XYZ file of C-alpha atoms in Angstrom:
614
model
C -15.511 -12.622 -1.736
C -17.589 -9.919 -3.555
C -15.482 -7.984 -6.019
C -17.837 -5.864 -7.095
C -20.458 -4.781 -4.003
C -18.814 -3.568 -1.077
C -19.271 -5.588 2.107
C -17.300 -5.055 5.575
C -15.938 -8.651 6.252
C -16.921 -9.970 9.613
C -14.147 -9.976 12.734
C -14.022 -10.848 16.268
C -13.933 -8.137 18.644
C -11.201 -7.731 20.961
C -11.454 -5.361 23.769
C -8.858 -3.190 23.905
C -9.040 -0.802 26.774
C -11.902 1.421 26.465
C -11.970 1.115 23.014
C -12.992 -2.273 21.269
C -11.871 -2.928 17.822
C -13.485 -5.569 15.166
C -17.200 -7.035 15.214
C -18.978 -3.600 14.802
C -17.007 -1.241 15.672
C -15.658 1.680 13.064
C -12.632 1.297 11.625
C -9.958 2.743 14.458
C -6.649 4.711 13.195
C -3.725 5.007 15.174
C -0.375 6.078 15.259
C 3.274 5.774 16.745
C 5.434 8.143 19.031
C 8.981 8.964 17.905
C 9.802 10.245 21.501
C 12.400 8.037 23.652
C 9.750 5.819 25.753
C 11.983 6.657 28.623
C 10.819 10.171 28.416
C 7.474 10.738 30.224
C 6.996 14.406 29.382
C 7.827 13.842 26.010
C 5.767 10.855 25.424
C 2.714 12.051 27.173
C 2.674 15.362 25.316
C 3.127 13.479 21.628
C 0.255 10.863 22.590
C -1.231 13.829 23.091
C -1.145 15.539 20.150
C -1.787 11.659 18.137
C -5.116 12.374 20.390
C -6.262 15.488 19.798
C -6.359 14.870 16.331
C -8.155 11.758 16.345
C -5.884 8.837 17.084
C -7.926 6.020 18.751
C -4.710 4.159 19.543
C -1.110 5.082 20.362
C 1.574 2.817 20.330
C 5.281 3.371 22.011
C 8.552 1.463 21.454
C 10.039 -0.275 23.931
C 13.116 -1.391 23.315
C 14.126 -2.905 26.850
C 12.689 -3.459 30.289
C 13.336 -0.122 31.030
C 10.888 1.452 28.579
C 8.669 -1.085 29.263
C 8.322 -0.165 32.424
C 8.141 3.026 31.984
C 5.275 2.817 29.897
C 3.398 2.606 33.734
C 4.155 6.437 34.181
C 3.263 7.339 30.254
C -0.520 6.165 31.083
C -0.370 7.808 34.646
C 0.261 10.727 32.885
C -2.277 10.512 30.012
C -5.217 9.333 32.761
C -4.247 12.374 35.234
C -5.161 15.040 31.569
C -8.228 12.728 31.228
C -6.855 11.068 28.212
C -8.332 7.020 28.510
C -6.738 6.175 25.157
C -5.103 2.786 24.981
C -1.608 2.485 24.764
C -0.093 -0.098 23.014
C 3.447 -1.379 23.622
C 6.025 -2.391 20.727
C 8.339 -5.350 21.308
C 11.302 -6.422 18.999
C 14.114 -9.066 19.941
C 13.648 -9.891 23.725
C 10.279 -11.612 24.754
C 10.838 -10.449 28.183
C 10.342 -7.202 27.287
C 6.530 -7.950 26.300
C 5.805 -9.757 29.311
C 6.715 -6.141 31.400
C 4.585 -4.408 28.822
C 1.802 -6.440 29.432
C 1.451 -5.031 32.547
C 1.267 -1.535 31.958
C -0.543 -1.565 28.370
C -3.588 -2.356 26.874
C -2.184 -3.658 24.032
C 1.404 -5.690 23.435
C 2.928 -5.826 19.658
C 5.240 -8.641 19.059
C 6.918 -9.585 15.988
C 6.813 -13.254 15.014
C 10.175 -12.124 12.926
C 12.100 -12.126 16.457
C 10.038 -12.860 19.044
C 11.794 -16.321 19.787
C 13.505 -16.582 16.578
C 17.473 -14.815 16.164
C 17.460 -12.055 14.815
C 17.627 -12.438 10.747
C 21.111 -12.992 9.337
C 19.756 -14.167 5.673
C 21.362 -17.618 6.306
C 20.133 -20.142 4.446
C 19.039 -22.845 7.271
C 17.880 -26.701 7.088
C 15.483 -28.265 9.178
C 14.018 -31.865 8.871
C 10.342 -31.742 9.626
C 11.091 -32.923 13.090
C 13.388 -30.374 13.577
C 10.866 -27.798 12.340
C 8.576 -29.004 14.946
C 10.790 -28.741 17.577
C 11.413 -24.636 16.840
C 7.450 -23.760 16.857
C 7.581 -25.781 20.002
C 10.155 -23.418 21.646
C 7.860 -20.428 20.472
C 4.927 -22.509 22.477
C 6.847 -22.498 25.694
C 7.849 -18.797 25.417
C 4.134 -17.599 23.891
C 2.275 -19.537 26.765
C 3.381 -17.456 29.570
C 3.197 -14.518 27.958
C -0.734 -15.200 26.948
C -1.020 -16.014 30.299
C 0.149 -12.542 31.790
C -2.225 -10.748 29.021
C -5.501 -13.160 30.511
C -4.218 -11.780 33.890
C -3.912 -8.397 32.964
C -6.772 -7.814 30.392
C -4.311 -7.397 27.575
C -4.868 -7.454 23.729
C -2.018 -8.448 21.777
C -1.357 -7.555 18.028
C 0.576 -10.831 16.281
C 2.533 -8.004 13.592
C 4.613 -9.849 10.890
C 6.809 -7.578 8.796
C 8.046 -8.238 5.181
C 11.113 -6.706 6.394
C 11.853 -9.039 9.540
C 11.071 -12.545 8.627
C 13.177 -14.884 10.901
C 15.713 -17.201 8.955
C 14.121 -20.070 9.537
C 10.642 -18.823 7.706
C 12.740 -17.634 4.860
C 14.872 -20.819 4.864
C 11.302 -23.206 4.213
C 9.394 -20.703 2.914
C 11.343 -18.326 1.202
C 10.908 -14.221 0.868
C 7.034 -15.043 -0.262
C 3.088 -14.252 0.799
C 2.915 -17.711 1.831
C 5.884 -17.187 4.138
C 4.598 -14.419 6.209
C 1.278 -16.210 6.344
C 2.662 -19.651 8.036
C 5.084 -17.169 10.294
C 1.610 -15.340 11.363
C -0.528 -18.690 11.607
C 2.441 -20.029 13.814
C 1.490 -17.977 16.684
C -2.356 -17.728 15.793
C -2.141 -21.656 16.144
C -1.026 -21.340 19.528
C -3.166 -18.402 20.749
C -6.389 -20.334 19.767
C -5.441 -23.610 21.432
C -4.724 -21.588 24.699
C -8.107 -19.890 24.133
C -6.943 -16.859 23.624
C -9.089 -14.625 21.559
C -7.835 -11.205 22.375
C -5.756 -11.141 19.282
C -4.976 -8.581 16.428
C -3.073 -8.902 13.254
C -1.175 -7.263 10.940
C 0.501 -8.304 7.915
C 3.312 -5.578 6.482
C 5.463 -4.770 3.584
C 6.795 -2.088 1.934
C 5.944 -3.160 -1.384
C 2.072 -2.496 -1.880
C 1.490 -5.555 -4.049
C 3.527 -7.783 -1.720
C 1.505 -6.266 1.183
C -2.145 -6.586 -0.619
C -1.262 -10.049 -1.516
C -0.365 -11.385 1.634
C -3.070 -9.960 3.717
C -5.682 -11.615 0.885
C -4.072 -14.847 1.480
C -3.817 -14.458 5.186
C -7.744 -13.792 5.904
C -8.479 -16.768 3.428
C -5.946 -19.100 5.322
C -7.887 -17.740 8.915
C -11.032 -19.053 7.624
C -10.372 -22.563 6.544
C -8.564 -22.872 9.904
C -12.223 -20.891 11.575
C -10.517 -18.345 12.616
C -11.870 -14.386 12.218
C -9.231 -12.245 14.446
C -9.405 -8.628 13.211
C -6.780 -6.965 11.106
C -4.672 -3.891 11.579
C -3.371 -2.376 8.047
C -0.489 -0.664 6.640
C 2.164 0.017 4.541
C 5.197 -0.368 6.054
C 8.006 2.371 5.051
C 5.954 4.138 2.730
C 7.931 7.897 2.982
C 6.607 11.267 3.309
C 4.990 14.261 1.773
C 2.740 12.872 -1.077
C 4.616 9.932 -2.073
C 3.676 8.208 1.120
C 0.354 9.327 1.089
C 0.078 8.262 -2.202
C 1.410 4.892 -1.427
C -0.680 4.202 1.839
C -3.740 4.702 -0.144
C -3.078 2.344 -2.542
C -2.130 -0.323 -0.563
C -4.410 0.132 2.333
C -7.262 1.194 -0.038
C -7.113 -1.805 -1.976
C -7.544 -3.545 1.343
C -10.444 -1.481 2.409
C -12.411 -1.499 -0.660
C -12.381 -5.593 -0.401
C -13.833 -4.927 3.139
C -10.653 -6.042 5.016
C -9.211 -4.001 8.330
C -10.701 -3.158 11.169
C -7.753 -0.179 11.997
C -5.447 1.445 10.136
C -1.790 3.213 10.805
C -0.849 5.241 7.721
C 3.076 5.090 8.009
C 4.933 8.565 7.119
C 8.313 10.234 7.573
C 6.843 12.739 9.461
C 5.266 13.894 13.094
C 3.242 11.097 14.002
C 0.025 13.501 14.562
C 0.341 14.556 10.877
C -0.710 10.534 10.143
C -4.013 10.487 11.533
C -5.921 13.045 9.448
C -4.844 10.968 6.411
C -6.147 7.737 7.892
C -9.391 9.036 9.008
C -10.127 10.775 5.313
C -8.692 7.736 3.736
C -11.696 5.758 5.849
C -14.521 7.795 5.280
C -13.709 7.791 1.750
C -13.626 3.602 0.983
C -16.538 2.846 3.522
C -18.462 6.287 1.904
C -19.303 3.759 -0.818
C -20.731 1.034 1.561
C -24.257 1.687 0.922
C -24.398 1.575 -3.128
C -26.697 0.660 -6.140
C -26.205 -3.677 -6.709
C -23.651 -4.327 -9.369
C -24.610 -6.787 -11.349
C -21.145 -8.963 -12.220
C -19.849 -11.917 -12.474
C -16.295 -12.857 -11.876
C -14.190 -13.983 -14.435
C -12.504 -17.767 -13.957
C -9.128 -17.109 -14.875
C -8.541 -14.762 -12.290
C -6.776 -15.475 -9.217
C -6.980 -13.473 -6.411
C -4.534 -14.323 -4.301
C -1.592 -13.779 -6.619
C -2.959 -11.481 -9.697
C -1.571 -11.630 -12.742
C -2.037 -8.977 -15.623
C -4.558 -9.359 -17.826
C -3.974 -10.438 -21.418
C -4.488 -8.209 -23.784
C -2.871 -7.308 -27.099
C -0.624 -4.079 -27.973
C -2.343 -1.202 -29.774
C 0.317 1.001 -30.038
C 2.036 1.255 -26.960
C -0.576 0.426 -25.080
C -1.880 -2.673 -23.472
C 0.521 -6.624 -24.605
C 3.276 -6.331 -21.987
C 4.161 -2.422 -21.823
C 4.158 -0.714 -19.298
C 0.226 1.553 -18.084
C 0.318 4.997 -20.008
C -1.158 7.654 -18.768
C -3.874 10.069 -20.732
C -3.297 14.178 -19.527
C -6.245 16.432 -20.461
C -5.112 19.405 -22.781
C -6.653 23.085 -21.129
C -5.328 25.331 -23.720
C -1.974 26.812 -25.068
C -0.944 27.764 -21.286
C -0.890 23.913 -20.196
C 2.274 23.227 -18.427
C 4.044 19.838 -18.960
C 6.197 18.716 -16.231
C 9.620 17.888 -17.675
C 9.864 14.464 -16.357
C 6.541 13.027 -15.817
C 4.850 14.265 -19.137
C 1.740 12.303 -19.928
C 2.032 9.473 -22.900
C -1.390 11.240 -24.385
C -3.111 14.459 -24.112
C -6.882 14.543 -24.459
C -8.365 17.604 -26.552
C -11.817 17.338 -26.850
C -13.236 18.772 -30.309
C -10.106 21.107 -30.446
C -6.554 20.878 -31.262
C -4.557 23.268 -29.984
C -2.424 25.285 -32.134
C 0.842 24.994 -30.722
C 1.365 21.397 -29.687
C 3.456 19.618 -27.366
C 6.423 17.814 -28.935
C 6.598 14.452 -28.653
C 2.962 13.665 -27.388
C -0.069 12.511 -29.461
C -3.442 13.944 -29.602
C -6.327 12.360 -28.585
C -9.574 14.172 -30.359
C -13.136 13.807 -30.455
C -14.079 11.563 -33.275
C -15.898 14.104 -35.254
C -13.204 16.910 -34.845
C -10.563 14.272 -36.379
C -9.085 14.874 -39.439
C -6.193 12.299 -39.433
C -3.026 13.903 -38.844
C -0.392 12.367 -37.877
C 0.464 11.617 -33.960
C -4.040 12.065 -33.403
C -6.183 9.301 -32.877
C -10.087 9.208 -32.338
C -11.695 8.994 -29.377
C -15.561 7.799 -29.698
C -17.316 9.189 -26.493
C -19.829 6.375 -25.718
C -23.284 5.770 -27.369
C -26.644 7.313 -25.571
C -29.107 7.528 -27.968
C -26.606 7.399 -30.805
C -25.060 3.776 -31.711
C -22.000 4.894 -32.953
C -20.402 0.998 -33.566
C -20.877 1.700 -37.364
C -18.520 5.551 -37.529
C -16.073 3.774 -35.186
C -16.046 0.421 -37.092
C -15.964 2.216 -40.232
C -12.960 5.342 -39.244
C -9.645 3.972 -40.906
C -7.391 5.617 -37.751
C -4.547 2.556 -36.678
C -5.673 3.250 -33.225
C -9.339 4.591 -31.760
C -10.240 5.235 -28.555
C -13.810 4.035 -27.404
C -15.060 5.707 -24.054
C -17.590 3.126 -22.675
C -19.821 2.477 -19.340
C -20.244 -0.498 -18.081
C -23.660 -0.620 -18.568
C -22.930 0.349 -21.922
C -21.441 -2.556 -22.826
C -24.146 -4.730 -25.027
C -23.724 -7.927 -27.034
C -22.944 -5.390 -29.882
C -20.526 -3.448 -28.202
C -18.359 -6.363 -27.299
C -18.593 -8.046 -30.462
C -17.267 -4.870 -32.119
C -14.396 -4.770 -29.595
C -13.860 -8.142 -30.618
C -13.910 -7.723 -34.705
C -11.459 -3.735 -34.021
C -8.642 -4.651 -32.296
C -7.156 -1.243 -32.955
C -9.841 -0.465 -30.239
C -8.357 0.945 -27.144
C -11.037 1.178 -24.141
C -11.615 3.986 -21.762
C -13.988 2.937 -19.197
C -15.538 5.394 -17.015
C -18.435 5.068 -14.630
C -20.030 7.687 -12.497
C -21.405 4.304 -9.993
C -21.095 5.073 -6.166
C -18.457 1.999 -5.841
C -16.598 3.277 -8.809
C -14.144 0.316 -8.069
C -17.069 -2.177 -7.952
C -17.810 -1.018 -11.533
C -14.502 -0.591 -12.910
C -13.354 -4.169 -12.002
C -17.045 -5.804 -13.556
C -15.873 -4.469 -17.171
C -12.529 -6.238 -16.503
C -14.119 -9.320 -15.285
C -16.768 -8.757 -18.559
C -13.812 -8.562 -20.830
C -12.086 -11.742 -19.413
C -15.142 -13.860 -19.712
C -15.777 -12.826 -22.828
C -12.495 -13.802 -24.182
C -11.561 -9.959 -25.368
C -8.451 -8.133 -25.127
C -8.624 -4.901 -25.942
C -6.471 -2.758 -23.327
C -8.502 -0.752 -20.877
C -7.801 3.012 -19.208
C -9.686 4.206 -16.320
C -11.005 7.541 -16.519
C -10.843 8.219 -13.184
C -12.919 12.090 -12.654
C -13.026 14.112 -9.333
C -13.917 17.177 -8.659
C -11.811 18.001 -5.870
C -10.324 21.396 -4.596
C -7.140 19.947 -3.120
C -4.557 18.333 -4.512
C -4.193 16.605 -1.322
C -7.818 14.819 -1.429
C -7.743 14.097 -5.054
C -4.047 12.599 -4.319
C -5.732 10.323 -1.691
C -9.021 9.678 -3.400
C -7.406 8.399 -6.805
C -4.617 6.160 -5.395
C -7.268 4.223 -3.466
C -9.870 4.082 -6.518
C -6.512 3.190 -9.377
C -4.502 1.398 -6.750
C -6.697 -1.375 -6.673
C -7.027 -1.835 -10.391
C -3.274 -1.824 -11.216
C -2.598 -4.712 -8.465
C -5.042 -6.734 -9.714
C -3.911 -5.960 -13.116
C -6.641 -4.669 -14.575
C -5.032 -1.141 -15.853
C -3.876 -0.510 -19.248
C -3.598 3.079 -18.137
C -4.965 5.167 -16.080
C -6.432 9.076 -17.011
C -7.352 11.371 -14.218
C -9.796 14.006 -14.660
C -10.359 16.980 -12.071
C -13.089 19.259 -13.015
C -12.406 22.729 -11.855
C -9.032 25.198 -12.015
C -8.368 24.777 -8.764
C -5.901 22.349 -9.504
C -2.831 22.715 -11.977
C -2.943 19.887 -15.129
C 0.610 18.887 -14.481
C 0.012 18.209 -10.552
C -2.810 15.778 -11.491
C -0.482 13.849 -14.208
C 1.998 13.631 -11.608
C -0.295 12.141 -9.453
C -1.275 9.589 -12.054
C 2.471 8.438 -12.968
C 3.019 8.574 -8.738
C 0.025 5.961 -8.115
C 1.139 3.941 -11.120
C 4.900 3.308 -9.058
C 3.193 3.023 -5.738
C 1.001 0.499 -7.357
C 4.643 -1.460 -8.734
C 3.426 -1.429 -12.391
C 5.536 1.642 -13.817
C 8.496 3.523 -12.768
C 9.078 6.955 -13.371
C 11.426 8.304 -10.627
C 13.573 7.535 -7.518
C 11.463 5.826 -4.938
C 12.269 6.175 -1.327
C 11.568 3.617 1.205
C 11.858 5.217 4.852
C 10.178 4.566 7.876
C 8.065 6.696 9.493
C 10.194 6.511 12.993
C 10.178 5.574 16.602
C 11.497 5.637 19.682
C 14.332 3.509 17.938
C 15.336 5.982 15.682
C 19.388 6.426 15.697
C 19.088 9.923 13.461
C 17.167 12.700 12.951
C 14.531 11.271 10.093
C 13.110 13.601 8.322
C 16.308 16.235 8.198
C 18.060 12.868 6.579
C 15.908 12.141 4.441
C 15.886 15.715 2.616
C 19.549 15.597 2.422
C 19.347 12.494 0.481
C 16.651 13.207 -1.538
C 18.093 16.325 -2.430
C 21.262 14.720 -3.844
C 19.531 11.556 -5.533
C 16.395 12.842 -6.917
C 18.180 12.914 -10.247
C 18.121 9.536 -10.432
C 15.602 7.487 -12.105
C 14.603 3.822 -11.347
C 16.389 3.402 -8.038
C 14.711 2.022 -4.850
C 16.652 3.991 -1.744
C 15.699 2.230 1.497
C 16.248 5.086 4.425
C 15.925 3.136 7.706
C 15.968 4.527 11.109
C 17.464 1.235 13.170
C 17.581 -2.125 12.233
C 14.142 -4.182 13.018
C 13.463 -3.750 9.262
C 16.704 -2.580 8.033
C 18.613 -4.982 6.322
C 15.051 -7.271 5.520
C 13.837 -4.365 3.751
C 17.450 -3.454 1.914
C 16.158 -7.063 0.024
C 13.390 -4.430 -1.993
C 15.693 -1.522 -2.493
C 18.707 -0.827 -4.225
C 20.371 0.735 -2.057
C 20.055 1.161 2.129
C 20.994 3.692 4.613
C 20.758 2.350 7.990
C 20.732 3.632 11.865
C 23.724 1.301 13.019
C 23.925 3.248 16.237
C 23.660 6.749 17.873
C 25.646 8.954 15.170
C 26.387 5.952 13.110
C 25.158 4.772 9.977
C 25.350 1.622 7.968
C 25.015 1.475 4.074
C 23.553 -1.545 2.134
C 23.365 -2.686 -1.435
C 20.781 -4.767 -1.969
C 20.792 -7.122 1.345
C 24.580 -7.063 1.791
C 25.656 -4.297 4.312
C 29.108 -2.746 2.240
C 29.938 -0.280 4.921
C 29.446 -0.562 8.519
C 29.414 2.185 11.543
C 29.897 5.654 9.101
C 29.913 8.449 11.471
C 26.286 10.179 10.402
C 28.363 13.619 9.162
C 29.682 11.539 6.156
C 27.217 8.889 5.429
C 25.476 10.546 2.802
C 28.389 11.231 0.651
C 29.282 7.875 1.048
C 25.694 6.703 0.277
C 26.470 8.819 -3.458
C 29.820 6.942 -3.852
C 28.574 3.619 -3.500
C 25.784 4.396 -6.065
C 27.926 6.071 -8.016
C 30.255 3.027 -8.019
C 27.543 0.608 -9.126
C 25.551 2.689 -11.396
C 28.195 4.697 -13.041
């Protein structure tokens, strides 16, 4: 693994209709229908649309035989418009069901979760080691005929383990961890290899973005010491709508991408599935963008793990860095710069200017030469060029100094000055092609060299929509903040055409994607199906509307119950499809109402927070 030079990692190819994915082959993006697989019309015409705006891939529930086999006249009716896109059936609960879809698609997705396994009760279960043997055994005999029907039938299959649906059994041995989804993906992998099947796909899910970067890192290293290269399908599961779950994709799937992992992608929103593929494909040509690039020169740092991250040490200056939480750094643009009331920046950047009327409660940052030291200012020294300016900062009496820095900037003088001011605070900023190549080799730099002087990255753009530079950041700071590199993170958008307090929001929104700072109500909600029991997105502005007040909750909004209740265990509270017009409500994993009629579950959602939170 290469932290700091991009490089693709190498998959198998499976052939999935028409359209091959892994080896060397693009990245493909996908999507889901929300249509009833049961309606051809319907179906056909929203595979369409996933199509037409670039889905390579379109997958439909199927809940029963029924949809199954109706999946037969779905890709009648695509072929007859000339549409030769593979299809790709989704099976939860009943293995029977995949062996029917297996004839009709090009692609089957079972869930390892409840594919033989009940369906998850949070029990806690024993098993002697015999025992355990016997239950992968029963998956063996129900698998085996089921690979067998795909080798008949030219059918891929996609092995798709979900945070949210971990059997009992896994959880009961393994416990709600990485290394549990892992052994409940390598369980079936096992199996598919020894049968000599190769026609395999994987995906590795969670809600949680660190959760869901961590276990896909651990999953491709546990593939190769067992020689095995099967290609990977990202995502995050549940990650919303609107820009929070674009926002949250990116950082999750980014991170992913930008260590060279996936081979397709299905950005996951609370919205019509069509609107998911642009953000996919720009979310792709962004990360591999950078896959021709200058060599970094780096070298990694040995007390950093990989697989499960920790933050790295550094001491407190201020309130930044030791164990608070990443600040973020706003850019000041003159006496009409609006401050959102809730997400106002921790620092505001002024160049060689104060301004004259000044934002209460937030300090100045100011160019070193410009500062004057009044209270609630600090120094910022920008960098050296052909000015070493270690002796002004070493020698400016300011409690805290700022010190932007490249890289490449970074000398045997430079660090031993970071070493002898700990007041020093770094912001590191890099204009390299694989800005996250760079960015990570001063953290590795820092670690090696034994300093710990907080770092922000100065992450610039110079982007006209908010949209792009939304998408852009979170997969460039994402990244950073799960591998716990970020002190603090300053975004920079040259240009007007986008307003100062849209770009700090942005900053504070990748920060709680990335699970390192909260600043508002987070909602979990999946992006629908064919399963869903209400109407999504209507449900989820209702909810919104009456709980954005709130600050610091997770609110899980669920359309049925494959993740449901295993994805109630990361939110605070859960509202649940329990059944057409009925709704089930959750704290934490325990269900506290069951069966609401869907006119009143909202309200009842508010009482039961109100009841616990006061």
């Amino acid at each position: 693994m290469n932290f700091f030079n991009y490089k693709r990692r190498k998959s198998s190819e499976v052939q999935i209709g028409g359209t091959p994915l892994g080896g060397d082959n693009p990245i493909r993006v996908q999507s889901m229908t929300t249509t009833a697989t049961t309606d051809t019309e319907g179906s056909v015409a929203q595979a369409r649309r996933i199509v037409e705006a670039g889905g390579e891939y379109v997958r439909l529930t199927t809940q029963g035989v029924r949809e199954a086999e109706n999946l037969r006249e779905i890709n009648a009716g695509l072929r007859s418009q000339g549409i030769d896109t593979p299809l790709v059936a989704d099976v939860h609960f009943n293995a029977r069901v995949a062996d029917v879809a297996a004839l009709y698609a090009e692609k089957v997705r079972i869930n390892p979760g409840n594919y033989v396994d009940t369906a998850r009760t949070f029990k806690q279960l024993t098993y002697t080691d015999e025992e355990y043997a016997q239950e992968i055994e029963k998956i063996r005999a129900r698998l085996v005929p089921f690979l067998n029907i795909c080798k008949e039938n030219h059918t891929a299959i996609r092995i798709g383990v979900n945070h949210g649906s971990l059997s009992d059994r896994i959880m009961s041995r393994y416990g709600d961890t990485p290394e549990g989804m892992v052994e409940s993906c390598m369980e079936f992998l096992r199996i598919c290899v020894a049968e000599k099947f190769t026609d395999v796909v994987i995906s590795i899910k969670a809600s949680n973005t660190v959760i869901m970067v961590r276990t896909v890192r651990l999953l491709v290293k546990t593939m190769e010491q067992e020689g095995m290269s099967f290609p990977l399908h990202l995502g995050v599961t549940e990650a919303g709508e609107g820009e929070d779950g674009r926002i949250k994709s990116a950082v999750g799937i980014g991170a992913l991408l930008y260590d060279g992992l996936g081979d397709t992608i299905r950005v996951s929103l609370s919205e019509a599935p069509e609107a998911e593929i642009p953000v996919a494909k720009a979310l792709v040509e962004y990360v591999t963008a950078h896959a021709i690039h200058p060599l970094i020169e780096a070298v990694e740092a040995s007390g950093f793990d990989y697989y499960a991250p920790m933050r790295r040490t550094t001491h407190a200056v201020g309130n930044i860095g030791g164990d608070q939480v990443p600040v973020v750094i706003g850019s000041c643009f003159g006496k009409d710069r609006v401050l959102d009331a809730n997400l106002r920046p921790d620092y505001l950047y002024c160049g060689s200017t104060l301004p004259t009327e000044r934002p209460e409660g937030i300090p100045l940052i100011v160019d070193a030469p410009a500062w004057t030291g009044e209270e609630d200012t600090y120094p910022v020294f920008m960098g050296f060029g052909d000015k070493n300016y270690l002796p002004l900062l070493a020698a400016c009496p300011a409690k805290v100094k700022f010190l932007f820095v490249t890289y490449s900037q970074c000398s045997e003088e430079v660090l031993a000055c970071l070493k002898t001011h700990p007041e020093v605070v770094i912001i590191h900023q890099t204009n390299h092609l694989h800005r996250v190549g760079e960015h990570r080799a001063l953290a590795h730099l820092l670690m090696h060299e034994g300093i710990t002087n907080p770092i922000i990255y100065f992450q610039h753009y110079a982007e006209e929509s908010l949209a792009d530079l939304q998408l852009r950041a979170a997969a460039d700071s994402g990244v950073l903040c799960i591998d716990g590199f970020a002190d603090g993170l300053y975004l920079h958008n040259i240009g007007n055409s986008i307003a100062p307090q849209a770009i700090d929001a942005t900053a504070f929104n990748i920060l709680q994607a990335a699970r390192v700072r909260t600043s508002k109500t987070e909602y979990i909600s999946c992006p629908g199906c064919g399963r869903t029991l209400y109407a999504l997105e209507e449900t989820i502005a209702r909810i919104k509307a009456a709980t954005s007040h709130l600050k610091g909750l997770k609110i899980a909004i669920m359309g049925c119950i494959v993740n449901g209740p295993g994805e109630m265990a990361d939110a605070d509270y859960g509202y649940v499809g329990a059944a057409r017009g009925k709704v089930s409500l959750y704290r934490k994993k325990e269900c506290i109402e069951k069966n609401i009629p869907e006119e009143q579950a909202v309200e009842k959602l508010l009482e039961l927070i109100n009841k616990y939170e006061g």
